[in-house]
JSON list of C-alpha atoms in Angstrom, two decimals:
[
{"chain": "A", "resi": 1, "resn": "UNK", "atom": "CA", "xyz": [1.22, 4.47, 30.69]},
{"chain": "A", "resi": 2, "resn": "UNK", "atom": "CA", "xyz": [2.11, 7.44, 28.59]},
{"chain": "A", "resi": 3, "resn": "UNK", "atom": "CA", "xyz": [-0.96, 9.74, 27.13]},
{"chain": "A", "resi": 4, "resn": "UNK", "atom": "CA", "xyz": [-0.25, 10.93, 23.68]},
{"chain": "A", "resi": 5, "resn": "UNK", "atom": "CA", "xyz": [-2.98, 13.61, 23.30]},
{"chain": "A", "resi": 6, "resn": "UNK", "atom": "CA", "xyz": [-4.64, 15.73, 26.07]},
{"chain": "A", "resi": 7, "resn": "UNK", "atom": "CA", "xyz": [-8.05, 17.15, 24.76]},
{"chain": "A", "resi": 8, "resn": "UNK", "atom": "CA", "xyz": [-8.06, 21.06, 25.72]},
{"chain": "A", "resi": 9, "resn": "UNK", "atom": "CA", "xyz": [-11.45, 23.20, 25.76]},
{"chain": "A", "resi": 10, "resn": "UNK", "atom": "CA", "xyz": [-9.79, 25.78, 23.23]},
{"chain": "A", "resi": 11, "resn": "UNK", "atom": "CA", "xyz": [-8.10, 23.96, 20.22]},
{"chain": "A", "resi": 12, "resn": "UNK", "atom": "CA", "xyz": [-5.14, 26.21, 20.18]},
{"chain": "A", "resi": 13, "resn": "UNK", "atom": "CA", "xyz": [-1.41, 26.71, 20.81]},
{"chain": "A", "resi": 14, "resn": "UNK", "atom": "CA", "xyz": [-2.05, 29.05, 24.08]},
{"chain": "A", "resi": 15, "resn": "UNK", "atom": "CA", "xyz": [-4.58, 31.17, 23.71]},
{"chain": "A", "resi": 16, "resn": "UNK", "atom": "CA", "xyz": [-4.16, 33.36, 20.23]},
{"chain": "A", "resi": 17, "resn": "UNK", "atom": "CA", "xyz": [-2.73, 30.75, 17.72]},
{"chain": "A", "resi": 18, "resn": "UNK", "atom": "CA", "xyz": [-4.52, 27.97, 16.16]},
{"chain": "A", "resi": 19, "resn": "UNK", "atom": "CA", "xyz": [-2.83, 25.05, 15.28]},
{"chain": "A", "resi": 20, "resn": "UNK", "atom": "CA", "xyz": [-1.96, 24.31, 11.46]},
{"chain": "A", "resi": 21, "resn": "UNK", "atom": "CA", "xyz": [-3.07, 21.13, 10.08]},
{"chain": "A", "resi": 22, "resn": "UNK", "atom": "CA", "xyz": [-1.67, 20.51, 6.83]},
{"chain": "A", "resi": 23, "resn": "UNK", "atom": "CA", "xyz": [-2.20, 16.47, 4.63]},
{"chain": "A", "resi": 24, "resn": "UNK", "atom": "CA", "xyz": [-1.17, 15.89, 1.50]},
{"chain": "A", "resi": 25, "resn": "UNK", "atom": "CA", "xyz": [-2.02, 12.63, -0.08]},
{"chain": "A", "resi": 26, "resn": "UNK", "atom": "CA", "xyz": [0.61, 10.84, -2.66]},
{"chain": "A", "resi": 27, "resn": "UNK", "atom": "CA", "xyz": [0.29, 11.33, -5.91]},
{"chain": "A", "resi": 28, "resn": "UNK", "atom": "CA", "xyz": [-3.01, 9.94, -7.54]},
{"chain": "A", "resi": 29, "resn": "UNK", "atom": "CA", "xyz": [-2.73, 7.96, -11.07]},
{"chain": "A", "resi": 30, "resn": "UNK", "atom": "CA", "xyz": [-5.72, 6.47, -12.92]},
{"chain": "A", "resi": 31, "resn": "UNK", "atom": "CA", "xyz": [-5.09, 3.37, -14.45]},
{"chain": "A", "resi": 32, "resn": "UNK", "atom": "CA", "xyz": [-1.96, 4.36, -15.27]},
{"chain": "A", "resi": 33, "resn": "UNK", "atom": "CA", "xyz": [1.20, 6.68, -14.96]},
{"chain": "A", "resi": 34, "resn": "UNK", "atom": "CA", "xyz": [1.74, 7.15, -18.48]},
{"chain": "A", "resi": 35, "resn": "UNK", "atom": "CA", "xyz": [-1.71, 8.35, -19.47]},
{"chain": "A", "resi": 36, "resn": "UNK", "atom": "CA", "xyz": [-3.53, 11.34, -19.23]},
{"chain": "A", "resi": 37, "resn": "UNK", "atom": "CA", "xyz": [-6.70, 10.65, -16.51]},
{"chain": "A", "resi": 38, "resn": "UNK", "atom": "CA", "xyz": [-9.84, 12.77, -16.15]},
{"chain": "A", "resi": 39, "resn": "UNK", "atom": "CA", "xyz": [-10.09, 13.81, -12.53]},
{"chain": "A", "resi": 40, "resn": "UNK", "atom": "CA", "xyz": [-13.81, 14.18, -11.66]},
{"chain": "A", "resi": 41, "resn": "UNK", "atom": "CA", "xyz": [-15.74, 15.51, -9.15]},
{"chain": "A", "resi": 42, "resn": "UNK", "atom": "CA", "xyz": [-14.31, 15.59, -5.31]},
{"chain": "A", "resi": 43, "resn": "UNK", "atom": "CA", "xyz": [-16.31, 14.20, -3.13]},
{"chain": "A", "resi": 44, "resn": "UNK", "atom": "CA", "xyz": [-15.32, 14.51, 0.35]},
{"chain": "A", "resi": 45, "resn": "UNK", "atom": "CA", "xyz": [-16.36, 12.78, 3.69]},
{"chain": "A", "resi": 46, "resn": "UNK", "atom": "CA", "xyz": [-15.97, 14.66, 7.29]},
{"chain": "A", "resi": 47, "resn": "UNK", "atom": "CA", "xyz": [-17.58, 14.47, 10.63]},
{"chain": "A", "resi": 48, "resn": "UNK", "atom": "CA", "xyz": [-19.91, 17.48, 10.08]},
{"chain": "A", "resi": 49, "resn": "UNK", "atom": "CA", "xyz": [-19.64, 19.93, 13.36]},
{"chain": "A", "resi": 50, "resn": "UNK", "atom": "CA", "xyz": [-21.98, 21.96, 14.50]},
{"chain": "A", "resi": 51, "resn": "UNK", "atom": "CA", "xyz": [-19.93, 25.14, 15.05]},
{"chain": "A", "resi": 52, "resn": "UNK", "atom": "CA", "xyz": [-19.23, 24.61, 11.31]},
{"chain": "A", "resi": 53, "resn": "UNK", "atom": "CA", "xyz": [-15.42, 25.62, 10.49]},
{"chain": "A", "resi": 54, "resn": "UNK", "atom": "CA", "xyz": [-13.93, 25.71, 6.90]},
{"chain": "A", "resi": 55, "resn": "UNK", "atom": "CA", "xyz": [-11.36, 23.13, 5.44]},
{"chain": "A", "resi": 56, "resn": "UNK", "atom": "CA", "xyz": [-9.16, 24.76, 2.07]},
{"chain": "A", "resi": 57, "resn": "UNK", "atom": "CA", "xyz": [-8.54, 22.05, 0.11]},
{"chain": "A", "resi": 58, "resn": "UNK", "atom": "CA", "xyz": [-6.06, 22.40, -2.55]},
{"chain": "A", "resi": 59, "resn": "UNK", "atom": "CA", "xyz": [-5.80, 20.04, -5.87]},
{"chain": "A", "resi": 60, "resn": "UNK", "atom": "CA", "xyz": [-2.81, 19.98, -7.95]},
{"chain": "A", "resi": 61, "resn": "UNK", "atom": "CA", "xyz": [-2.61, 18.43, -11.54]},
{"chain": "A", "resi": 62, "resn": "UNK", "atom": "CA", "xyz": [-0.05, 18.08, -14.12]},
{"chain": "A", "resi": 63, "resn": "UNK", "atom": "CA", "xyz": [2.96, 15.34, -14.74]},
{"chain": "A", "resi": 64, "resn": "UNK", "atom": "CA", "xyz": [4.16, 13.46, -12.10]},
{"chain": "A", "resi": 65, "resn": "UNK", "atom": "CA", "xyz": [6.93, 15.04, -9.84]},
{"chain": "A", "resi": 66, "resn": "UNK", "atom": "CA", "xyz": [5.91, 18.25, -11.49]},
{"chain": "A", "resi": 67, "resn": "UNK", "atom": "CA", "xyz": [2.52, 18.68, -10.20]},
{"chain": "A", "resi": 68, "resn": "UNK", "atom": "CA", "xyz": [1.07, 22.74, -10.35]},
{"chain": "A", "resi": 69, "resn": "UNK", "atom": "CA", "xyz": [-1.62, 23.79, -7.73]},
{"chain": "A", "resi": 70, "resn": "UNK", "atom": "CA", "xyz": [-4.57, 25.24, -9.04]},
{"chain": "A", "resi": 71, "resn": "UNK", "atom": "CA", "xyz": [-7.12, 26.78, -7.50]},
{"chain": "A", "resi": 72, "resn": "UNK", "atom": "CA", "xyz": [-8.18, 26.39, -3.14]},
{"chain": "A", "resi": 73, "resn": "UNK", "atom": "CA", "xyz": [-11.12, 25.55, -2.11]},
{"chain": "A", "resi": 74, "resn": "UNK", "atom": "CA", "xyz": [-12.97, 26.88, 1.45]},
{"chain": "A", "resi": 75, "resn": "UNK", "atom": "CA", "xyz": [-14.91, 23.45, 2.34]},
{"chain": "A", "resi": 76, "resn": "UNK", "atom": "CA", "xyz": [-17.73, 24.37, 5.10]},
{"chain": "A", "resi": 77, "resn": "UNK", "atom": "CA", "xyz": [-17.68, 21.79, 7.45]},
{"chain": "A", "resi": 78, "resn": "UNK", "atom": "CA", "xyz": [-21.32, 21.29, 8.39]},
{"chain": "A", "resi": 79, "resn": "UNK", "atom": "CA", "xyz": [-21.67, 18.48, 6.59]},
{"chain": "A", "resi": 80, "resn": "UNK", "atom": "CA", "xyz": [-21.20, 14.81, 6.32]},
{"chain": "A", "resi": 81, "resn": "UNK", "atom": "CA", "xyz": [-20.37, 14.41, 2.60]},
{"chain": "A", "resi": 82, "resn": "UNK", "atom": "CA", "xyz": [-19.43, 17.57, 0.48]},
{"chain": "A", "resi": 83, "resn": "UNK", "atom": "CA", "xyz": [-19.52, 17.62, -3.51]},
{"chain": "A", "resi": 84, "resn": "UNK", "atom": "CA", "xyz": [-16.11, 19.95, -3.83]},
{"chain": "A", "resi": 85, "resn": "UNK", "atom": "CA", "xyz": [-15.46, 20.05, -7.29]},
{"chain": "A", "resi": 86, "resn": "UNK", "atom": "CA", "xyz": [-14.05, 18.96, -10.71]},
{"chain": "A", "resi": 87, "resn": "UNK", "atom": "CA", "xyz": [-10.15, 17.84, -9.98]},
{"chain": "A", "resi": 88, "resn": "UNK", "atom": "CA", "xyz": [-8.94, 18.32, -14.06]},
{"chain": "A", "resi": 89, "resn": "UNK", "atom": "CA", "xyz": [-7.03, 16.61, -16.66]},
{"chain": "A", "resi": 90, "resn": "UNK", "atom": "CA", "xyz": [-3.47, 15.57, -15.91]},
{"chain": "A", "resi": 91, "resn": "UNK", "atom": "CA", "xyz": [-1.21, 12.20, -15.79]},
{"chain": "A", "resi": 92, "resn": "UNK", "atom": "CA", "xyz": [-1.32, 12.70, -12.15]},
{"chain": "A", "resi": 93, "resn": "UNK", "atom": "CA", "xyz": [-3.29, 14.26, -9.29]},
{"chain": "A", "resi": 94, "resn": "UNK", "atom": "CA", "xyz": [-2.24, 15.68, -5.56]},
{"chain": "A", "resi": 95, "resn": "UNK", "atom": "CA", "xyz": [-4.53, 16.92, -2.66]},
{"chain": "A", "resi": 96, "resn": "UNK", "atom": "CA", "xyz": [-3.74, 19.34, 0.19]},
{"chain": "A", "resi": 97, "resn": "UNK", "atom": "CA", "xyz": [-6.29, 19.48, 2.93]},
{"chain": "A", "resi": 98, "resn": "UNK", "atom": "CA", "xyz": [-5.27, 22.45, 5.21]},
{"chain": "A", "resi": 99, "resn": "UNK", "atom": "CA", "xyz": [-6.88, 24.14, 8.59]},
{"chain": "A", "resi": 100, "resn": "UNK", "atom": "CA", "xyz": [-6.13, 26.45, 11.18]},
{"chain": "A", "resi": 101, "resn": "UNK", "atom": "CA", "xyz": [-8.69, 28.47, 13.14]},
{"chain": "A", "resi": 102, "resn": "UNK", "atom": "CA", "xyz": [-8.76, 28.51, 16.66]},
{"chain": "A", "resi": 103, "resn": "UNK", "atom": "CA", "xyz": [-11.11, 25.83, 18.36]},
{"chain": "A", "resi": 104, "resn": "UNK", "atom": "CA", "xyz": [-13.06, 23.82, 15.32]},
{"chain": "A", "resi": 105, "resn": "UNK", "atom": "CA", "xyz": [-12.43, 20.24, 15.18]},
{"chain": "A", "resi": 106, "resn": "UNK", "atom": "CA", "xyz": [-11.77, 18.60, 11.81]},
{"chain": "A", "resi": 107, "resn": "UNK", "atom": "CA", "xyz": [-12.04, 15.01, 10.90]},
{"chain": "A", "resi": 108, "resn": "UNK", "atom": "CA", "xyz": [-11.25, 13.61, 7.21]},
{"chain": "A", "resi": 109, "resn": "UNK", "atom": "CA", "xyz": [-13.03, 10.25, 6.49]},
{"chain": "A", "resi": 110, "resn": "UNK", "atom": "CA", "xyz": [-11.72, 10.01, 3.07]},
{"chain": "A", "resi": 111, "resn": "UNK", "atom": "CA", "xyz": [-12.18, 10.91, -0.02]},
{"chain": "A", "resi": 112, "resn": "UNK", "atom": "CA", "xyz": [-13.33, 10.06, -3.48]},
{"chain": "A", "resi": 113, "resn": "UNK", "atom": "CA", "xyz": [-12.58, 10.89, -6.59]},
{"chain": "A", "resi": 114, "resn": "UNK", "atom": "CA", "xyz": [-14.21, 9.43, -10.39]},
{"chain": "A", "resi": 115, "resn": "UNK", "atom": "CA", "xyz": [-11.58, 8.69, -12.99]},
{"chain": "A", "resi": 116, "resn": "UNK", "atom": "CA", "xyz": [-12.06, 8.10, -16.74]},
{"chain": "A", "resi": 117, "resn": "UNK", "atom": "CA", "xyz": [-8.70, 7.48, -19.26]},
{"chain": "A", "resi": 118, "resn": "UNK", "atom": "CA", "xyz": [-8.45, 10.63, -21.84]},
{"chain": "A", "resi": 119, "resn": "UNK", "atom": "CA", "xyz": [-5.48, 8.84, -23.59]},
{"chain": "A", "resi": 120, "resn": "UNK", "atom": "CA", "xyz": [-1.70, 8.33, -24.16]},
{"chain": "A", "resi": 121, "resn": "UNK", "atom": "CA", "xyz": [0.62, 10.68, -24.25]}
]
């Protein structure tokens, strides 16, 4: 028997560096590729922790393979379910979750985002 993980007190690499979680989802279509798709509001589900911790979440929009990242976003993690924020306009969508601070736990449940068609391009 072979363990995979070893739980550690301190969620770190040694004692001063945390380790970097990085996920980026595939690219997101409505219904789809080839029109534009109204991205709405993020919501996001986590296991809330009670030390808190912050998750940056970055969305990207734009055509696919050529996706541009807009704006991060510090997520507090004392929740269950966290309204984000509007994704955009674009033929396709991207997400980067990202974390590293020494000792907080994270856990993504998933995500959702509404869609609504704009149009053709």
């Amino acid at each position: 028997e072979t363990e995979v993980v070893v739980e550690q007190d301190t969620r770190a690499d040694g004692t001063t560096e945390p380790i970097e979680t990085e996920a980026v989802t595939a690219p997101l279509f409505g219904e789809s590729s080839d029109l534009h798709t109204y991205f709405g509001e993020l919501s996001l589900l986590t296991k809330a922790q009670t030390t808190g911790g912050t998750l940056t979440v970055t969305p990207a929009l734009g055509e696919p393979g050529a996706l541009g990242d807009g704006t991060p976003v510090k997520v507090q993690l004392n929740q269950d379910r966290k309204r984000v924020g509007r994704i955009g306009v674009g033929r396709a969508a991207r997400l980067t979750f990202s974390h590293a601070t020494i000792d907080e736990k994270l856990e993504i449940g998933g995500f959702e985002i509404p869609i609504t068609t704009v149009g053709r391009r």
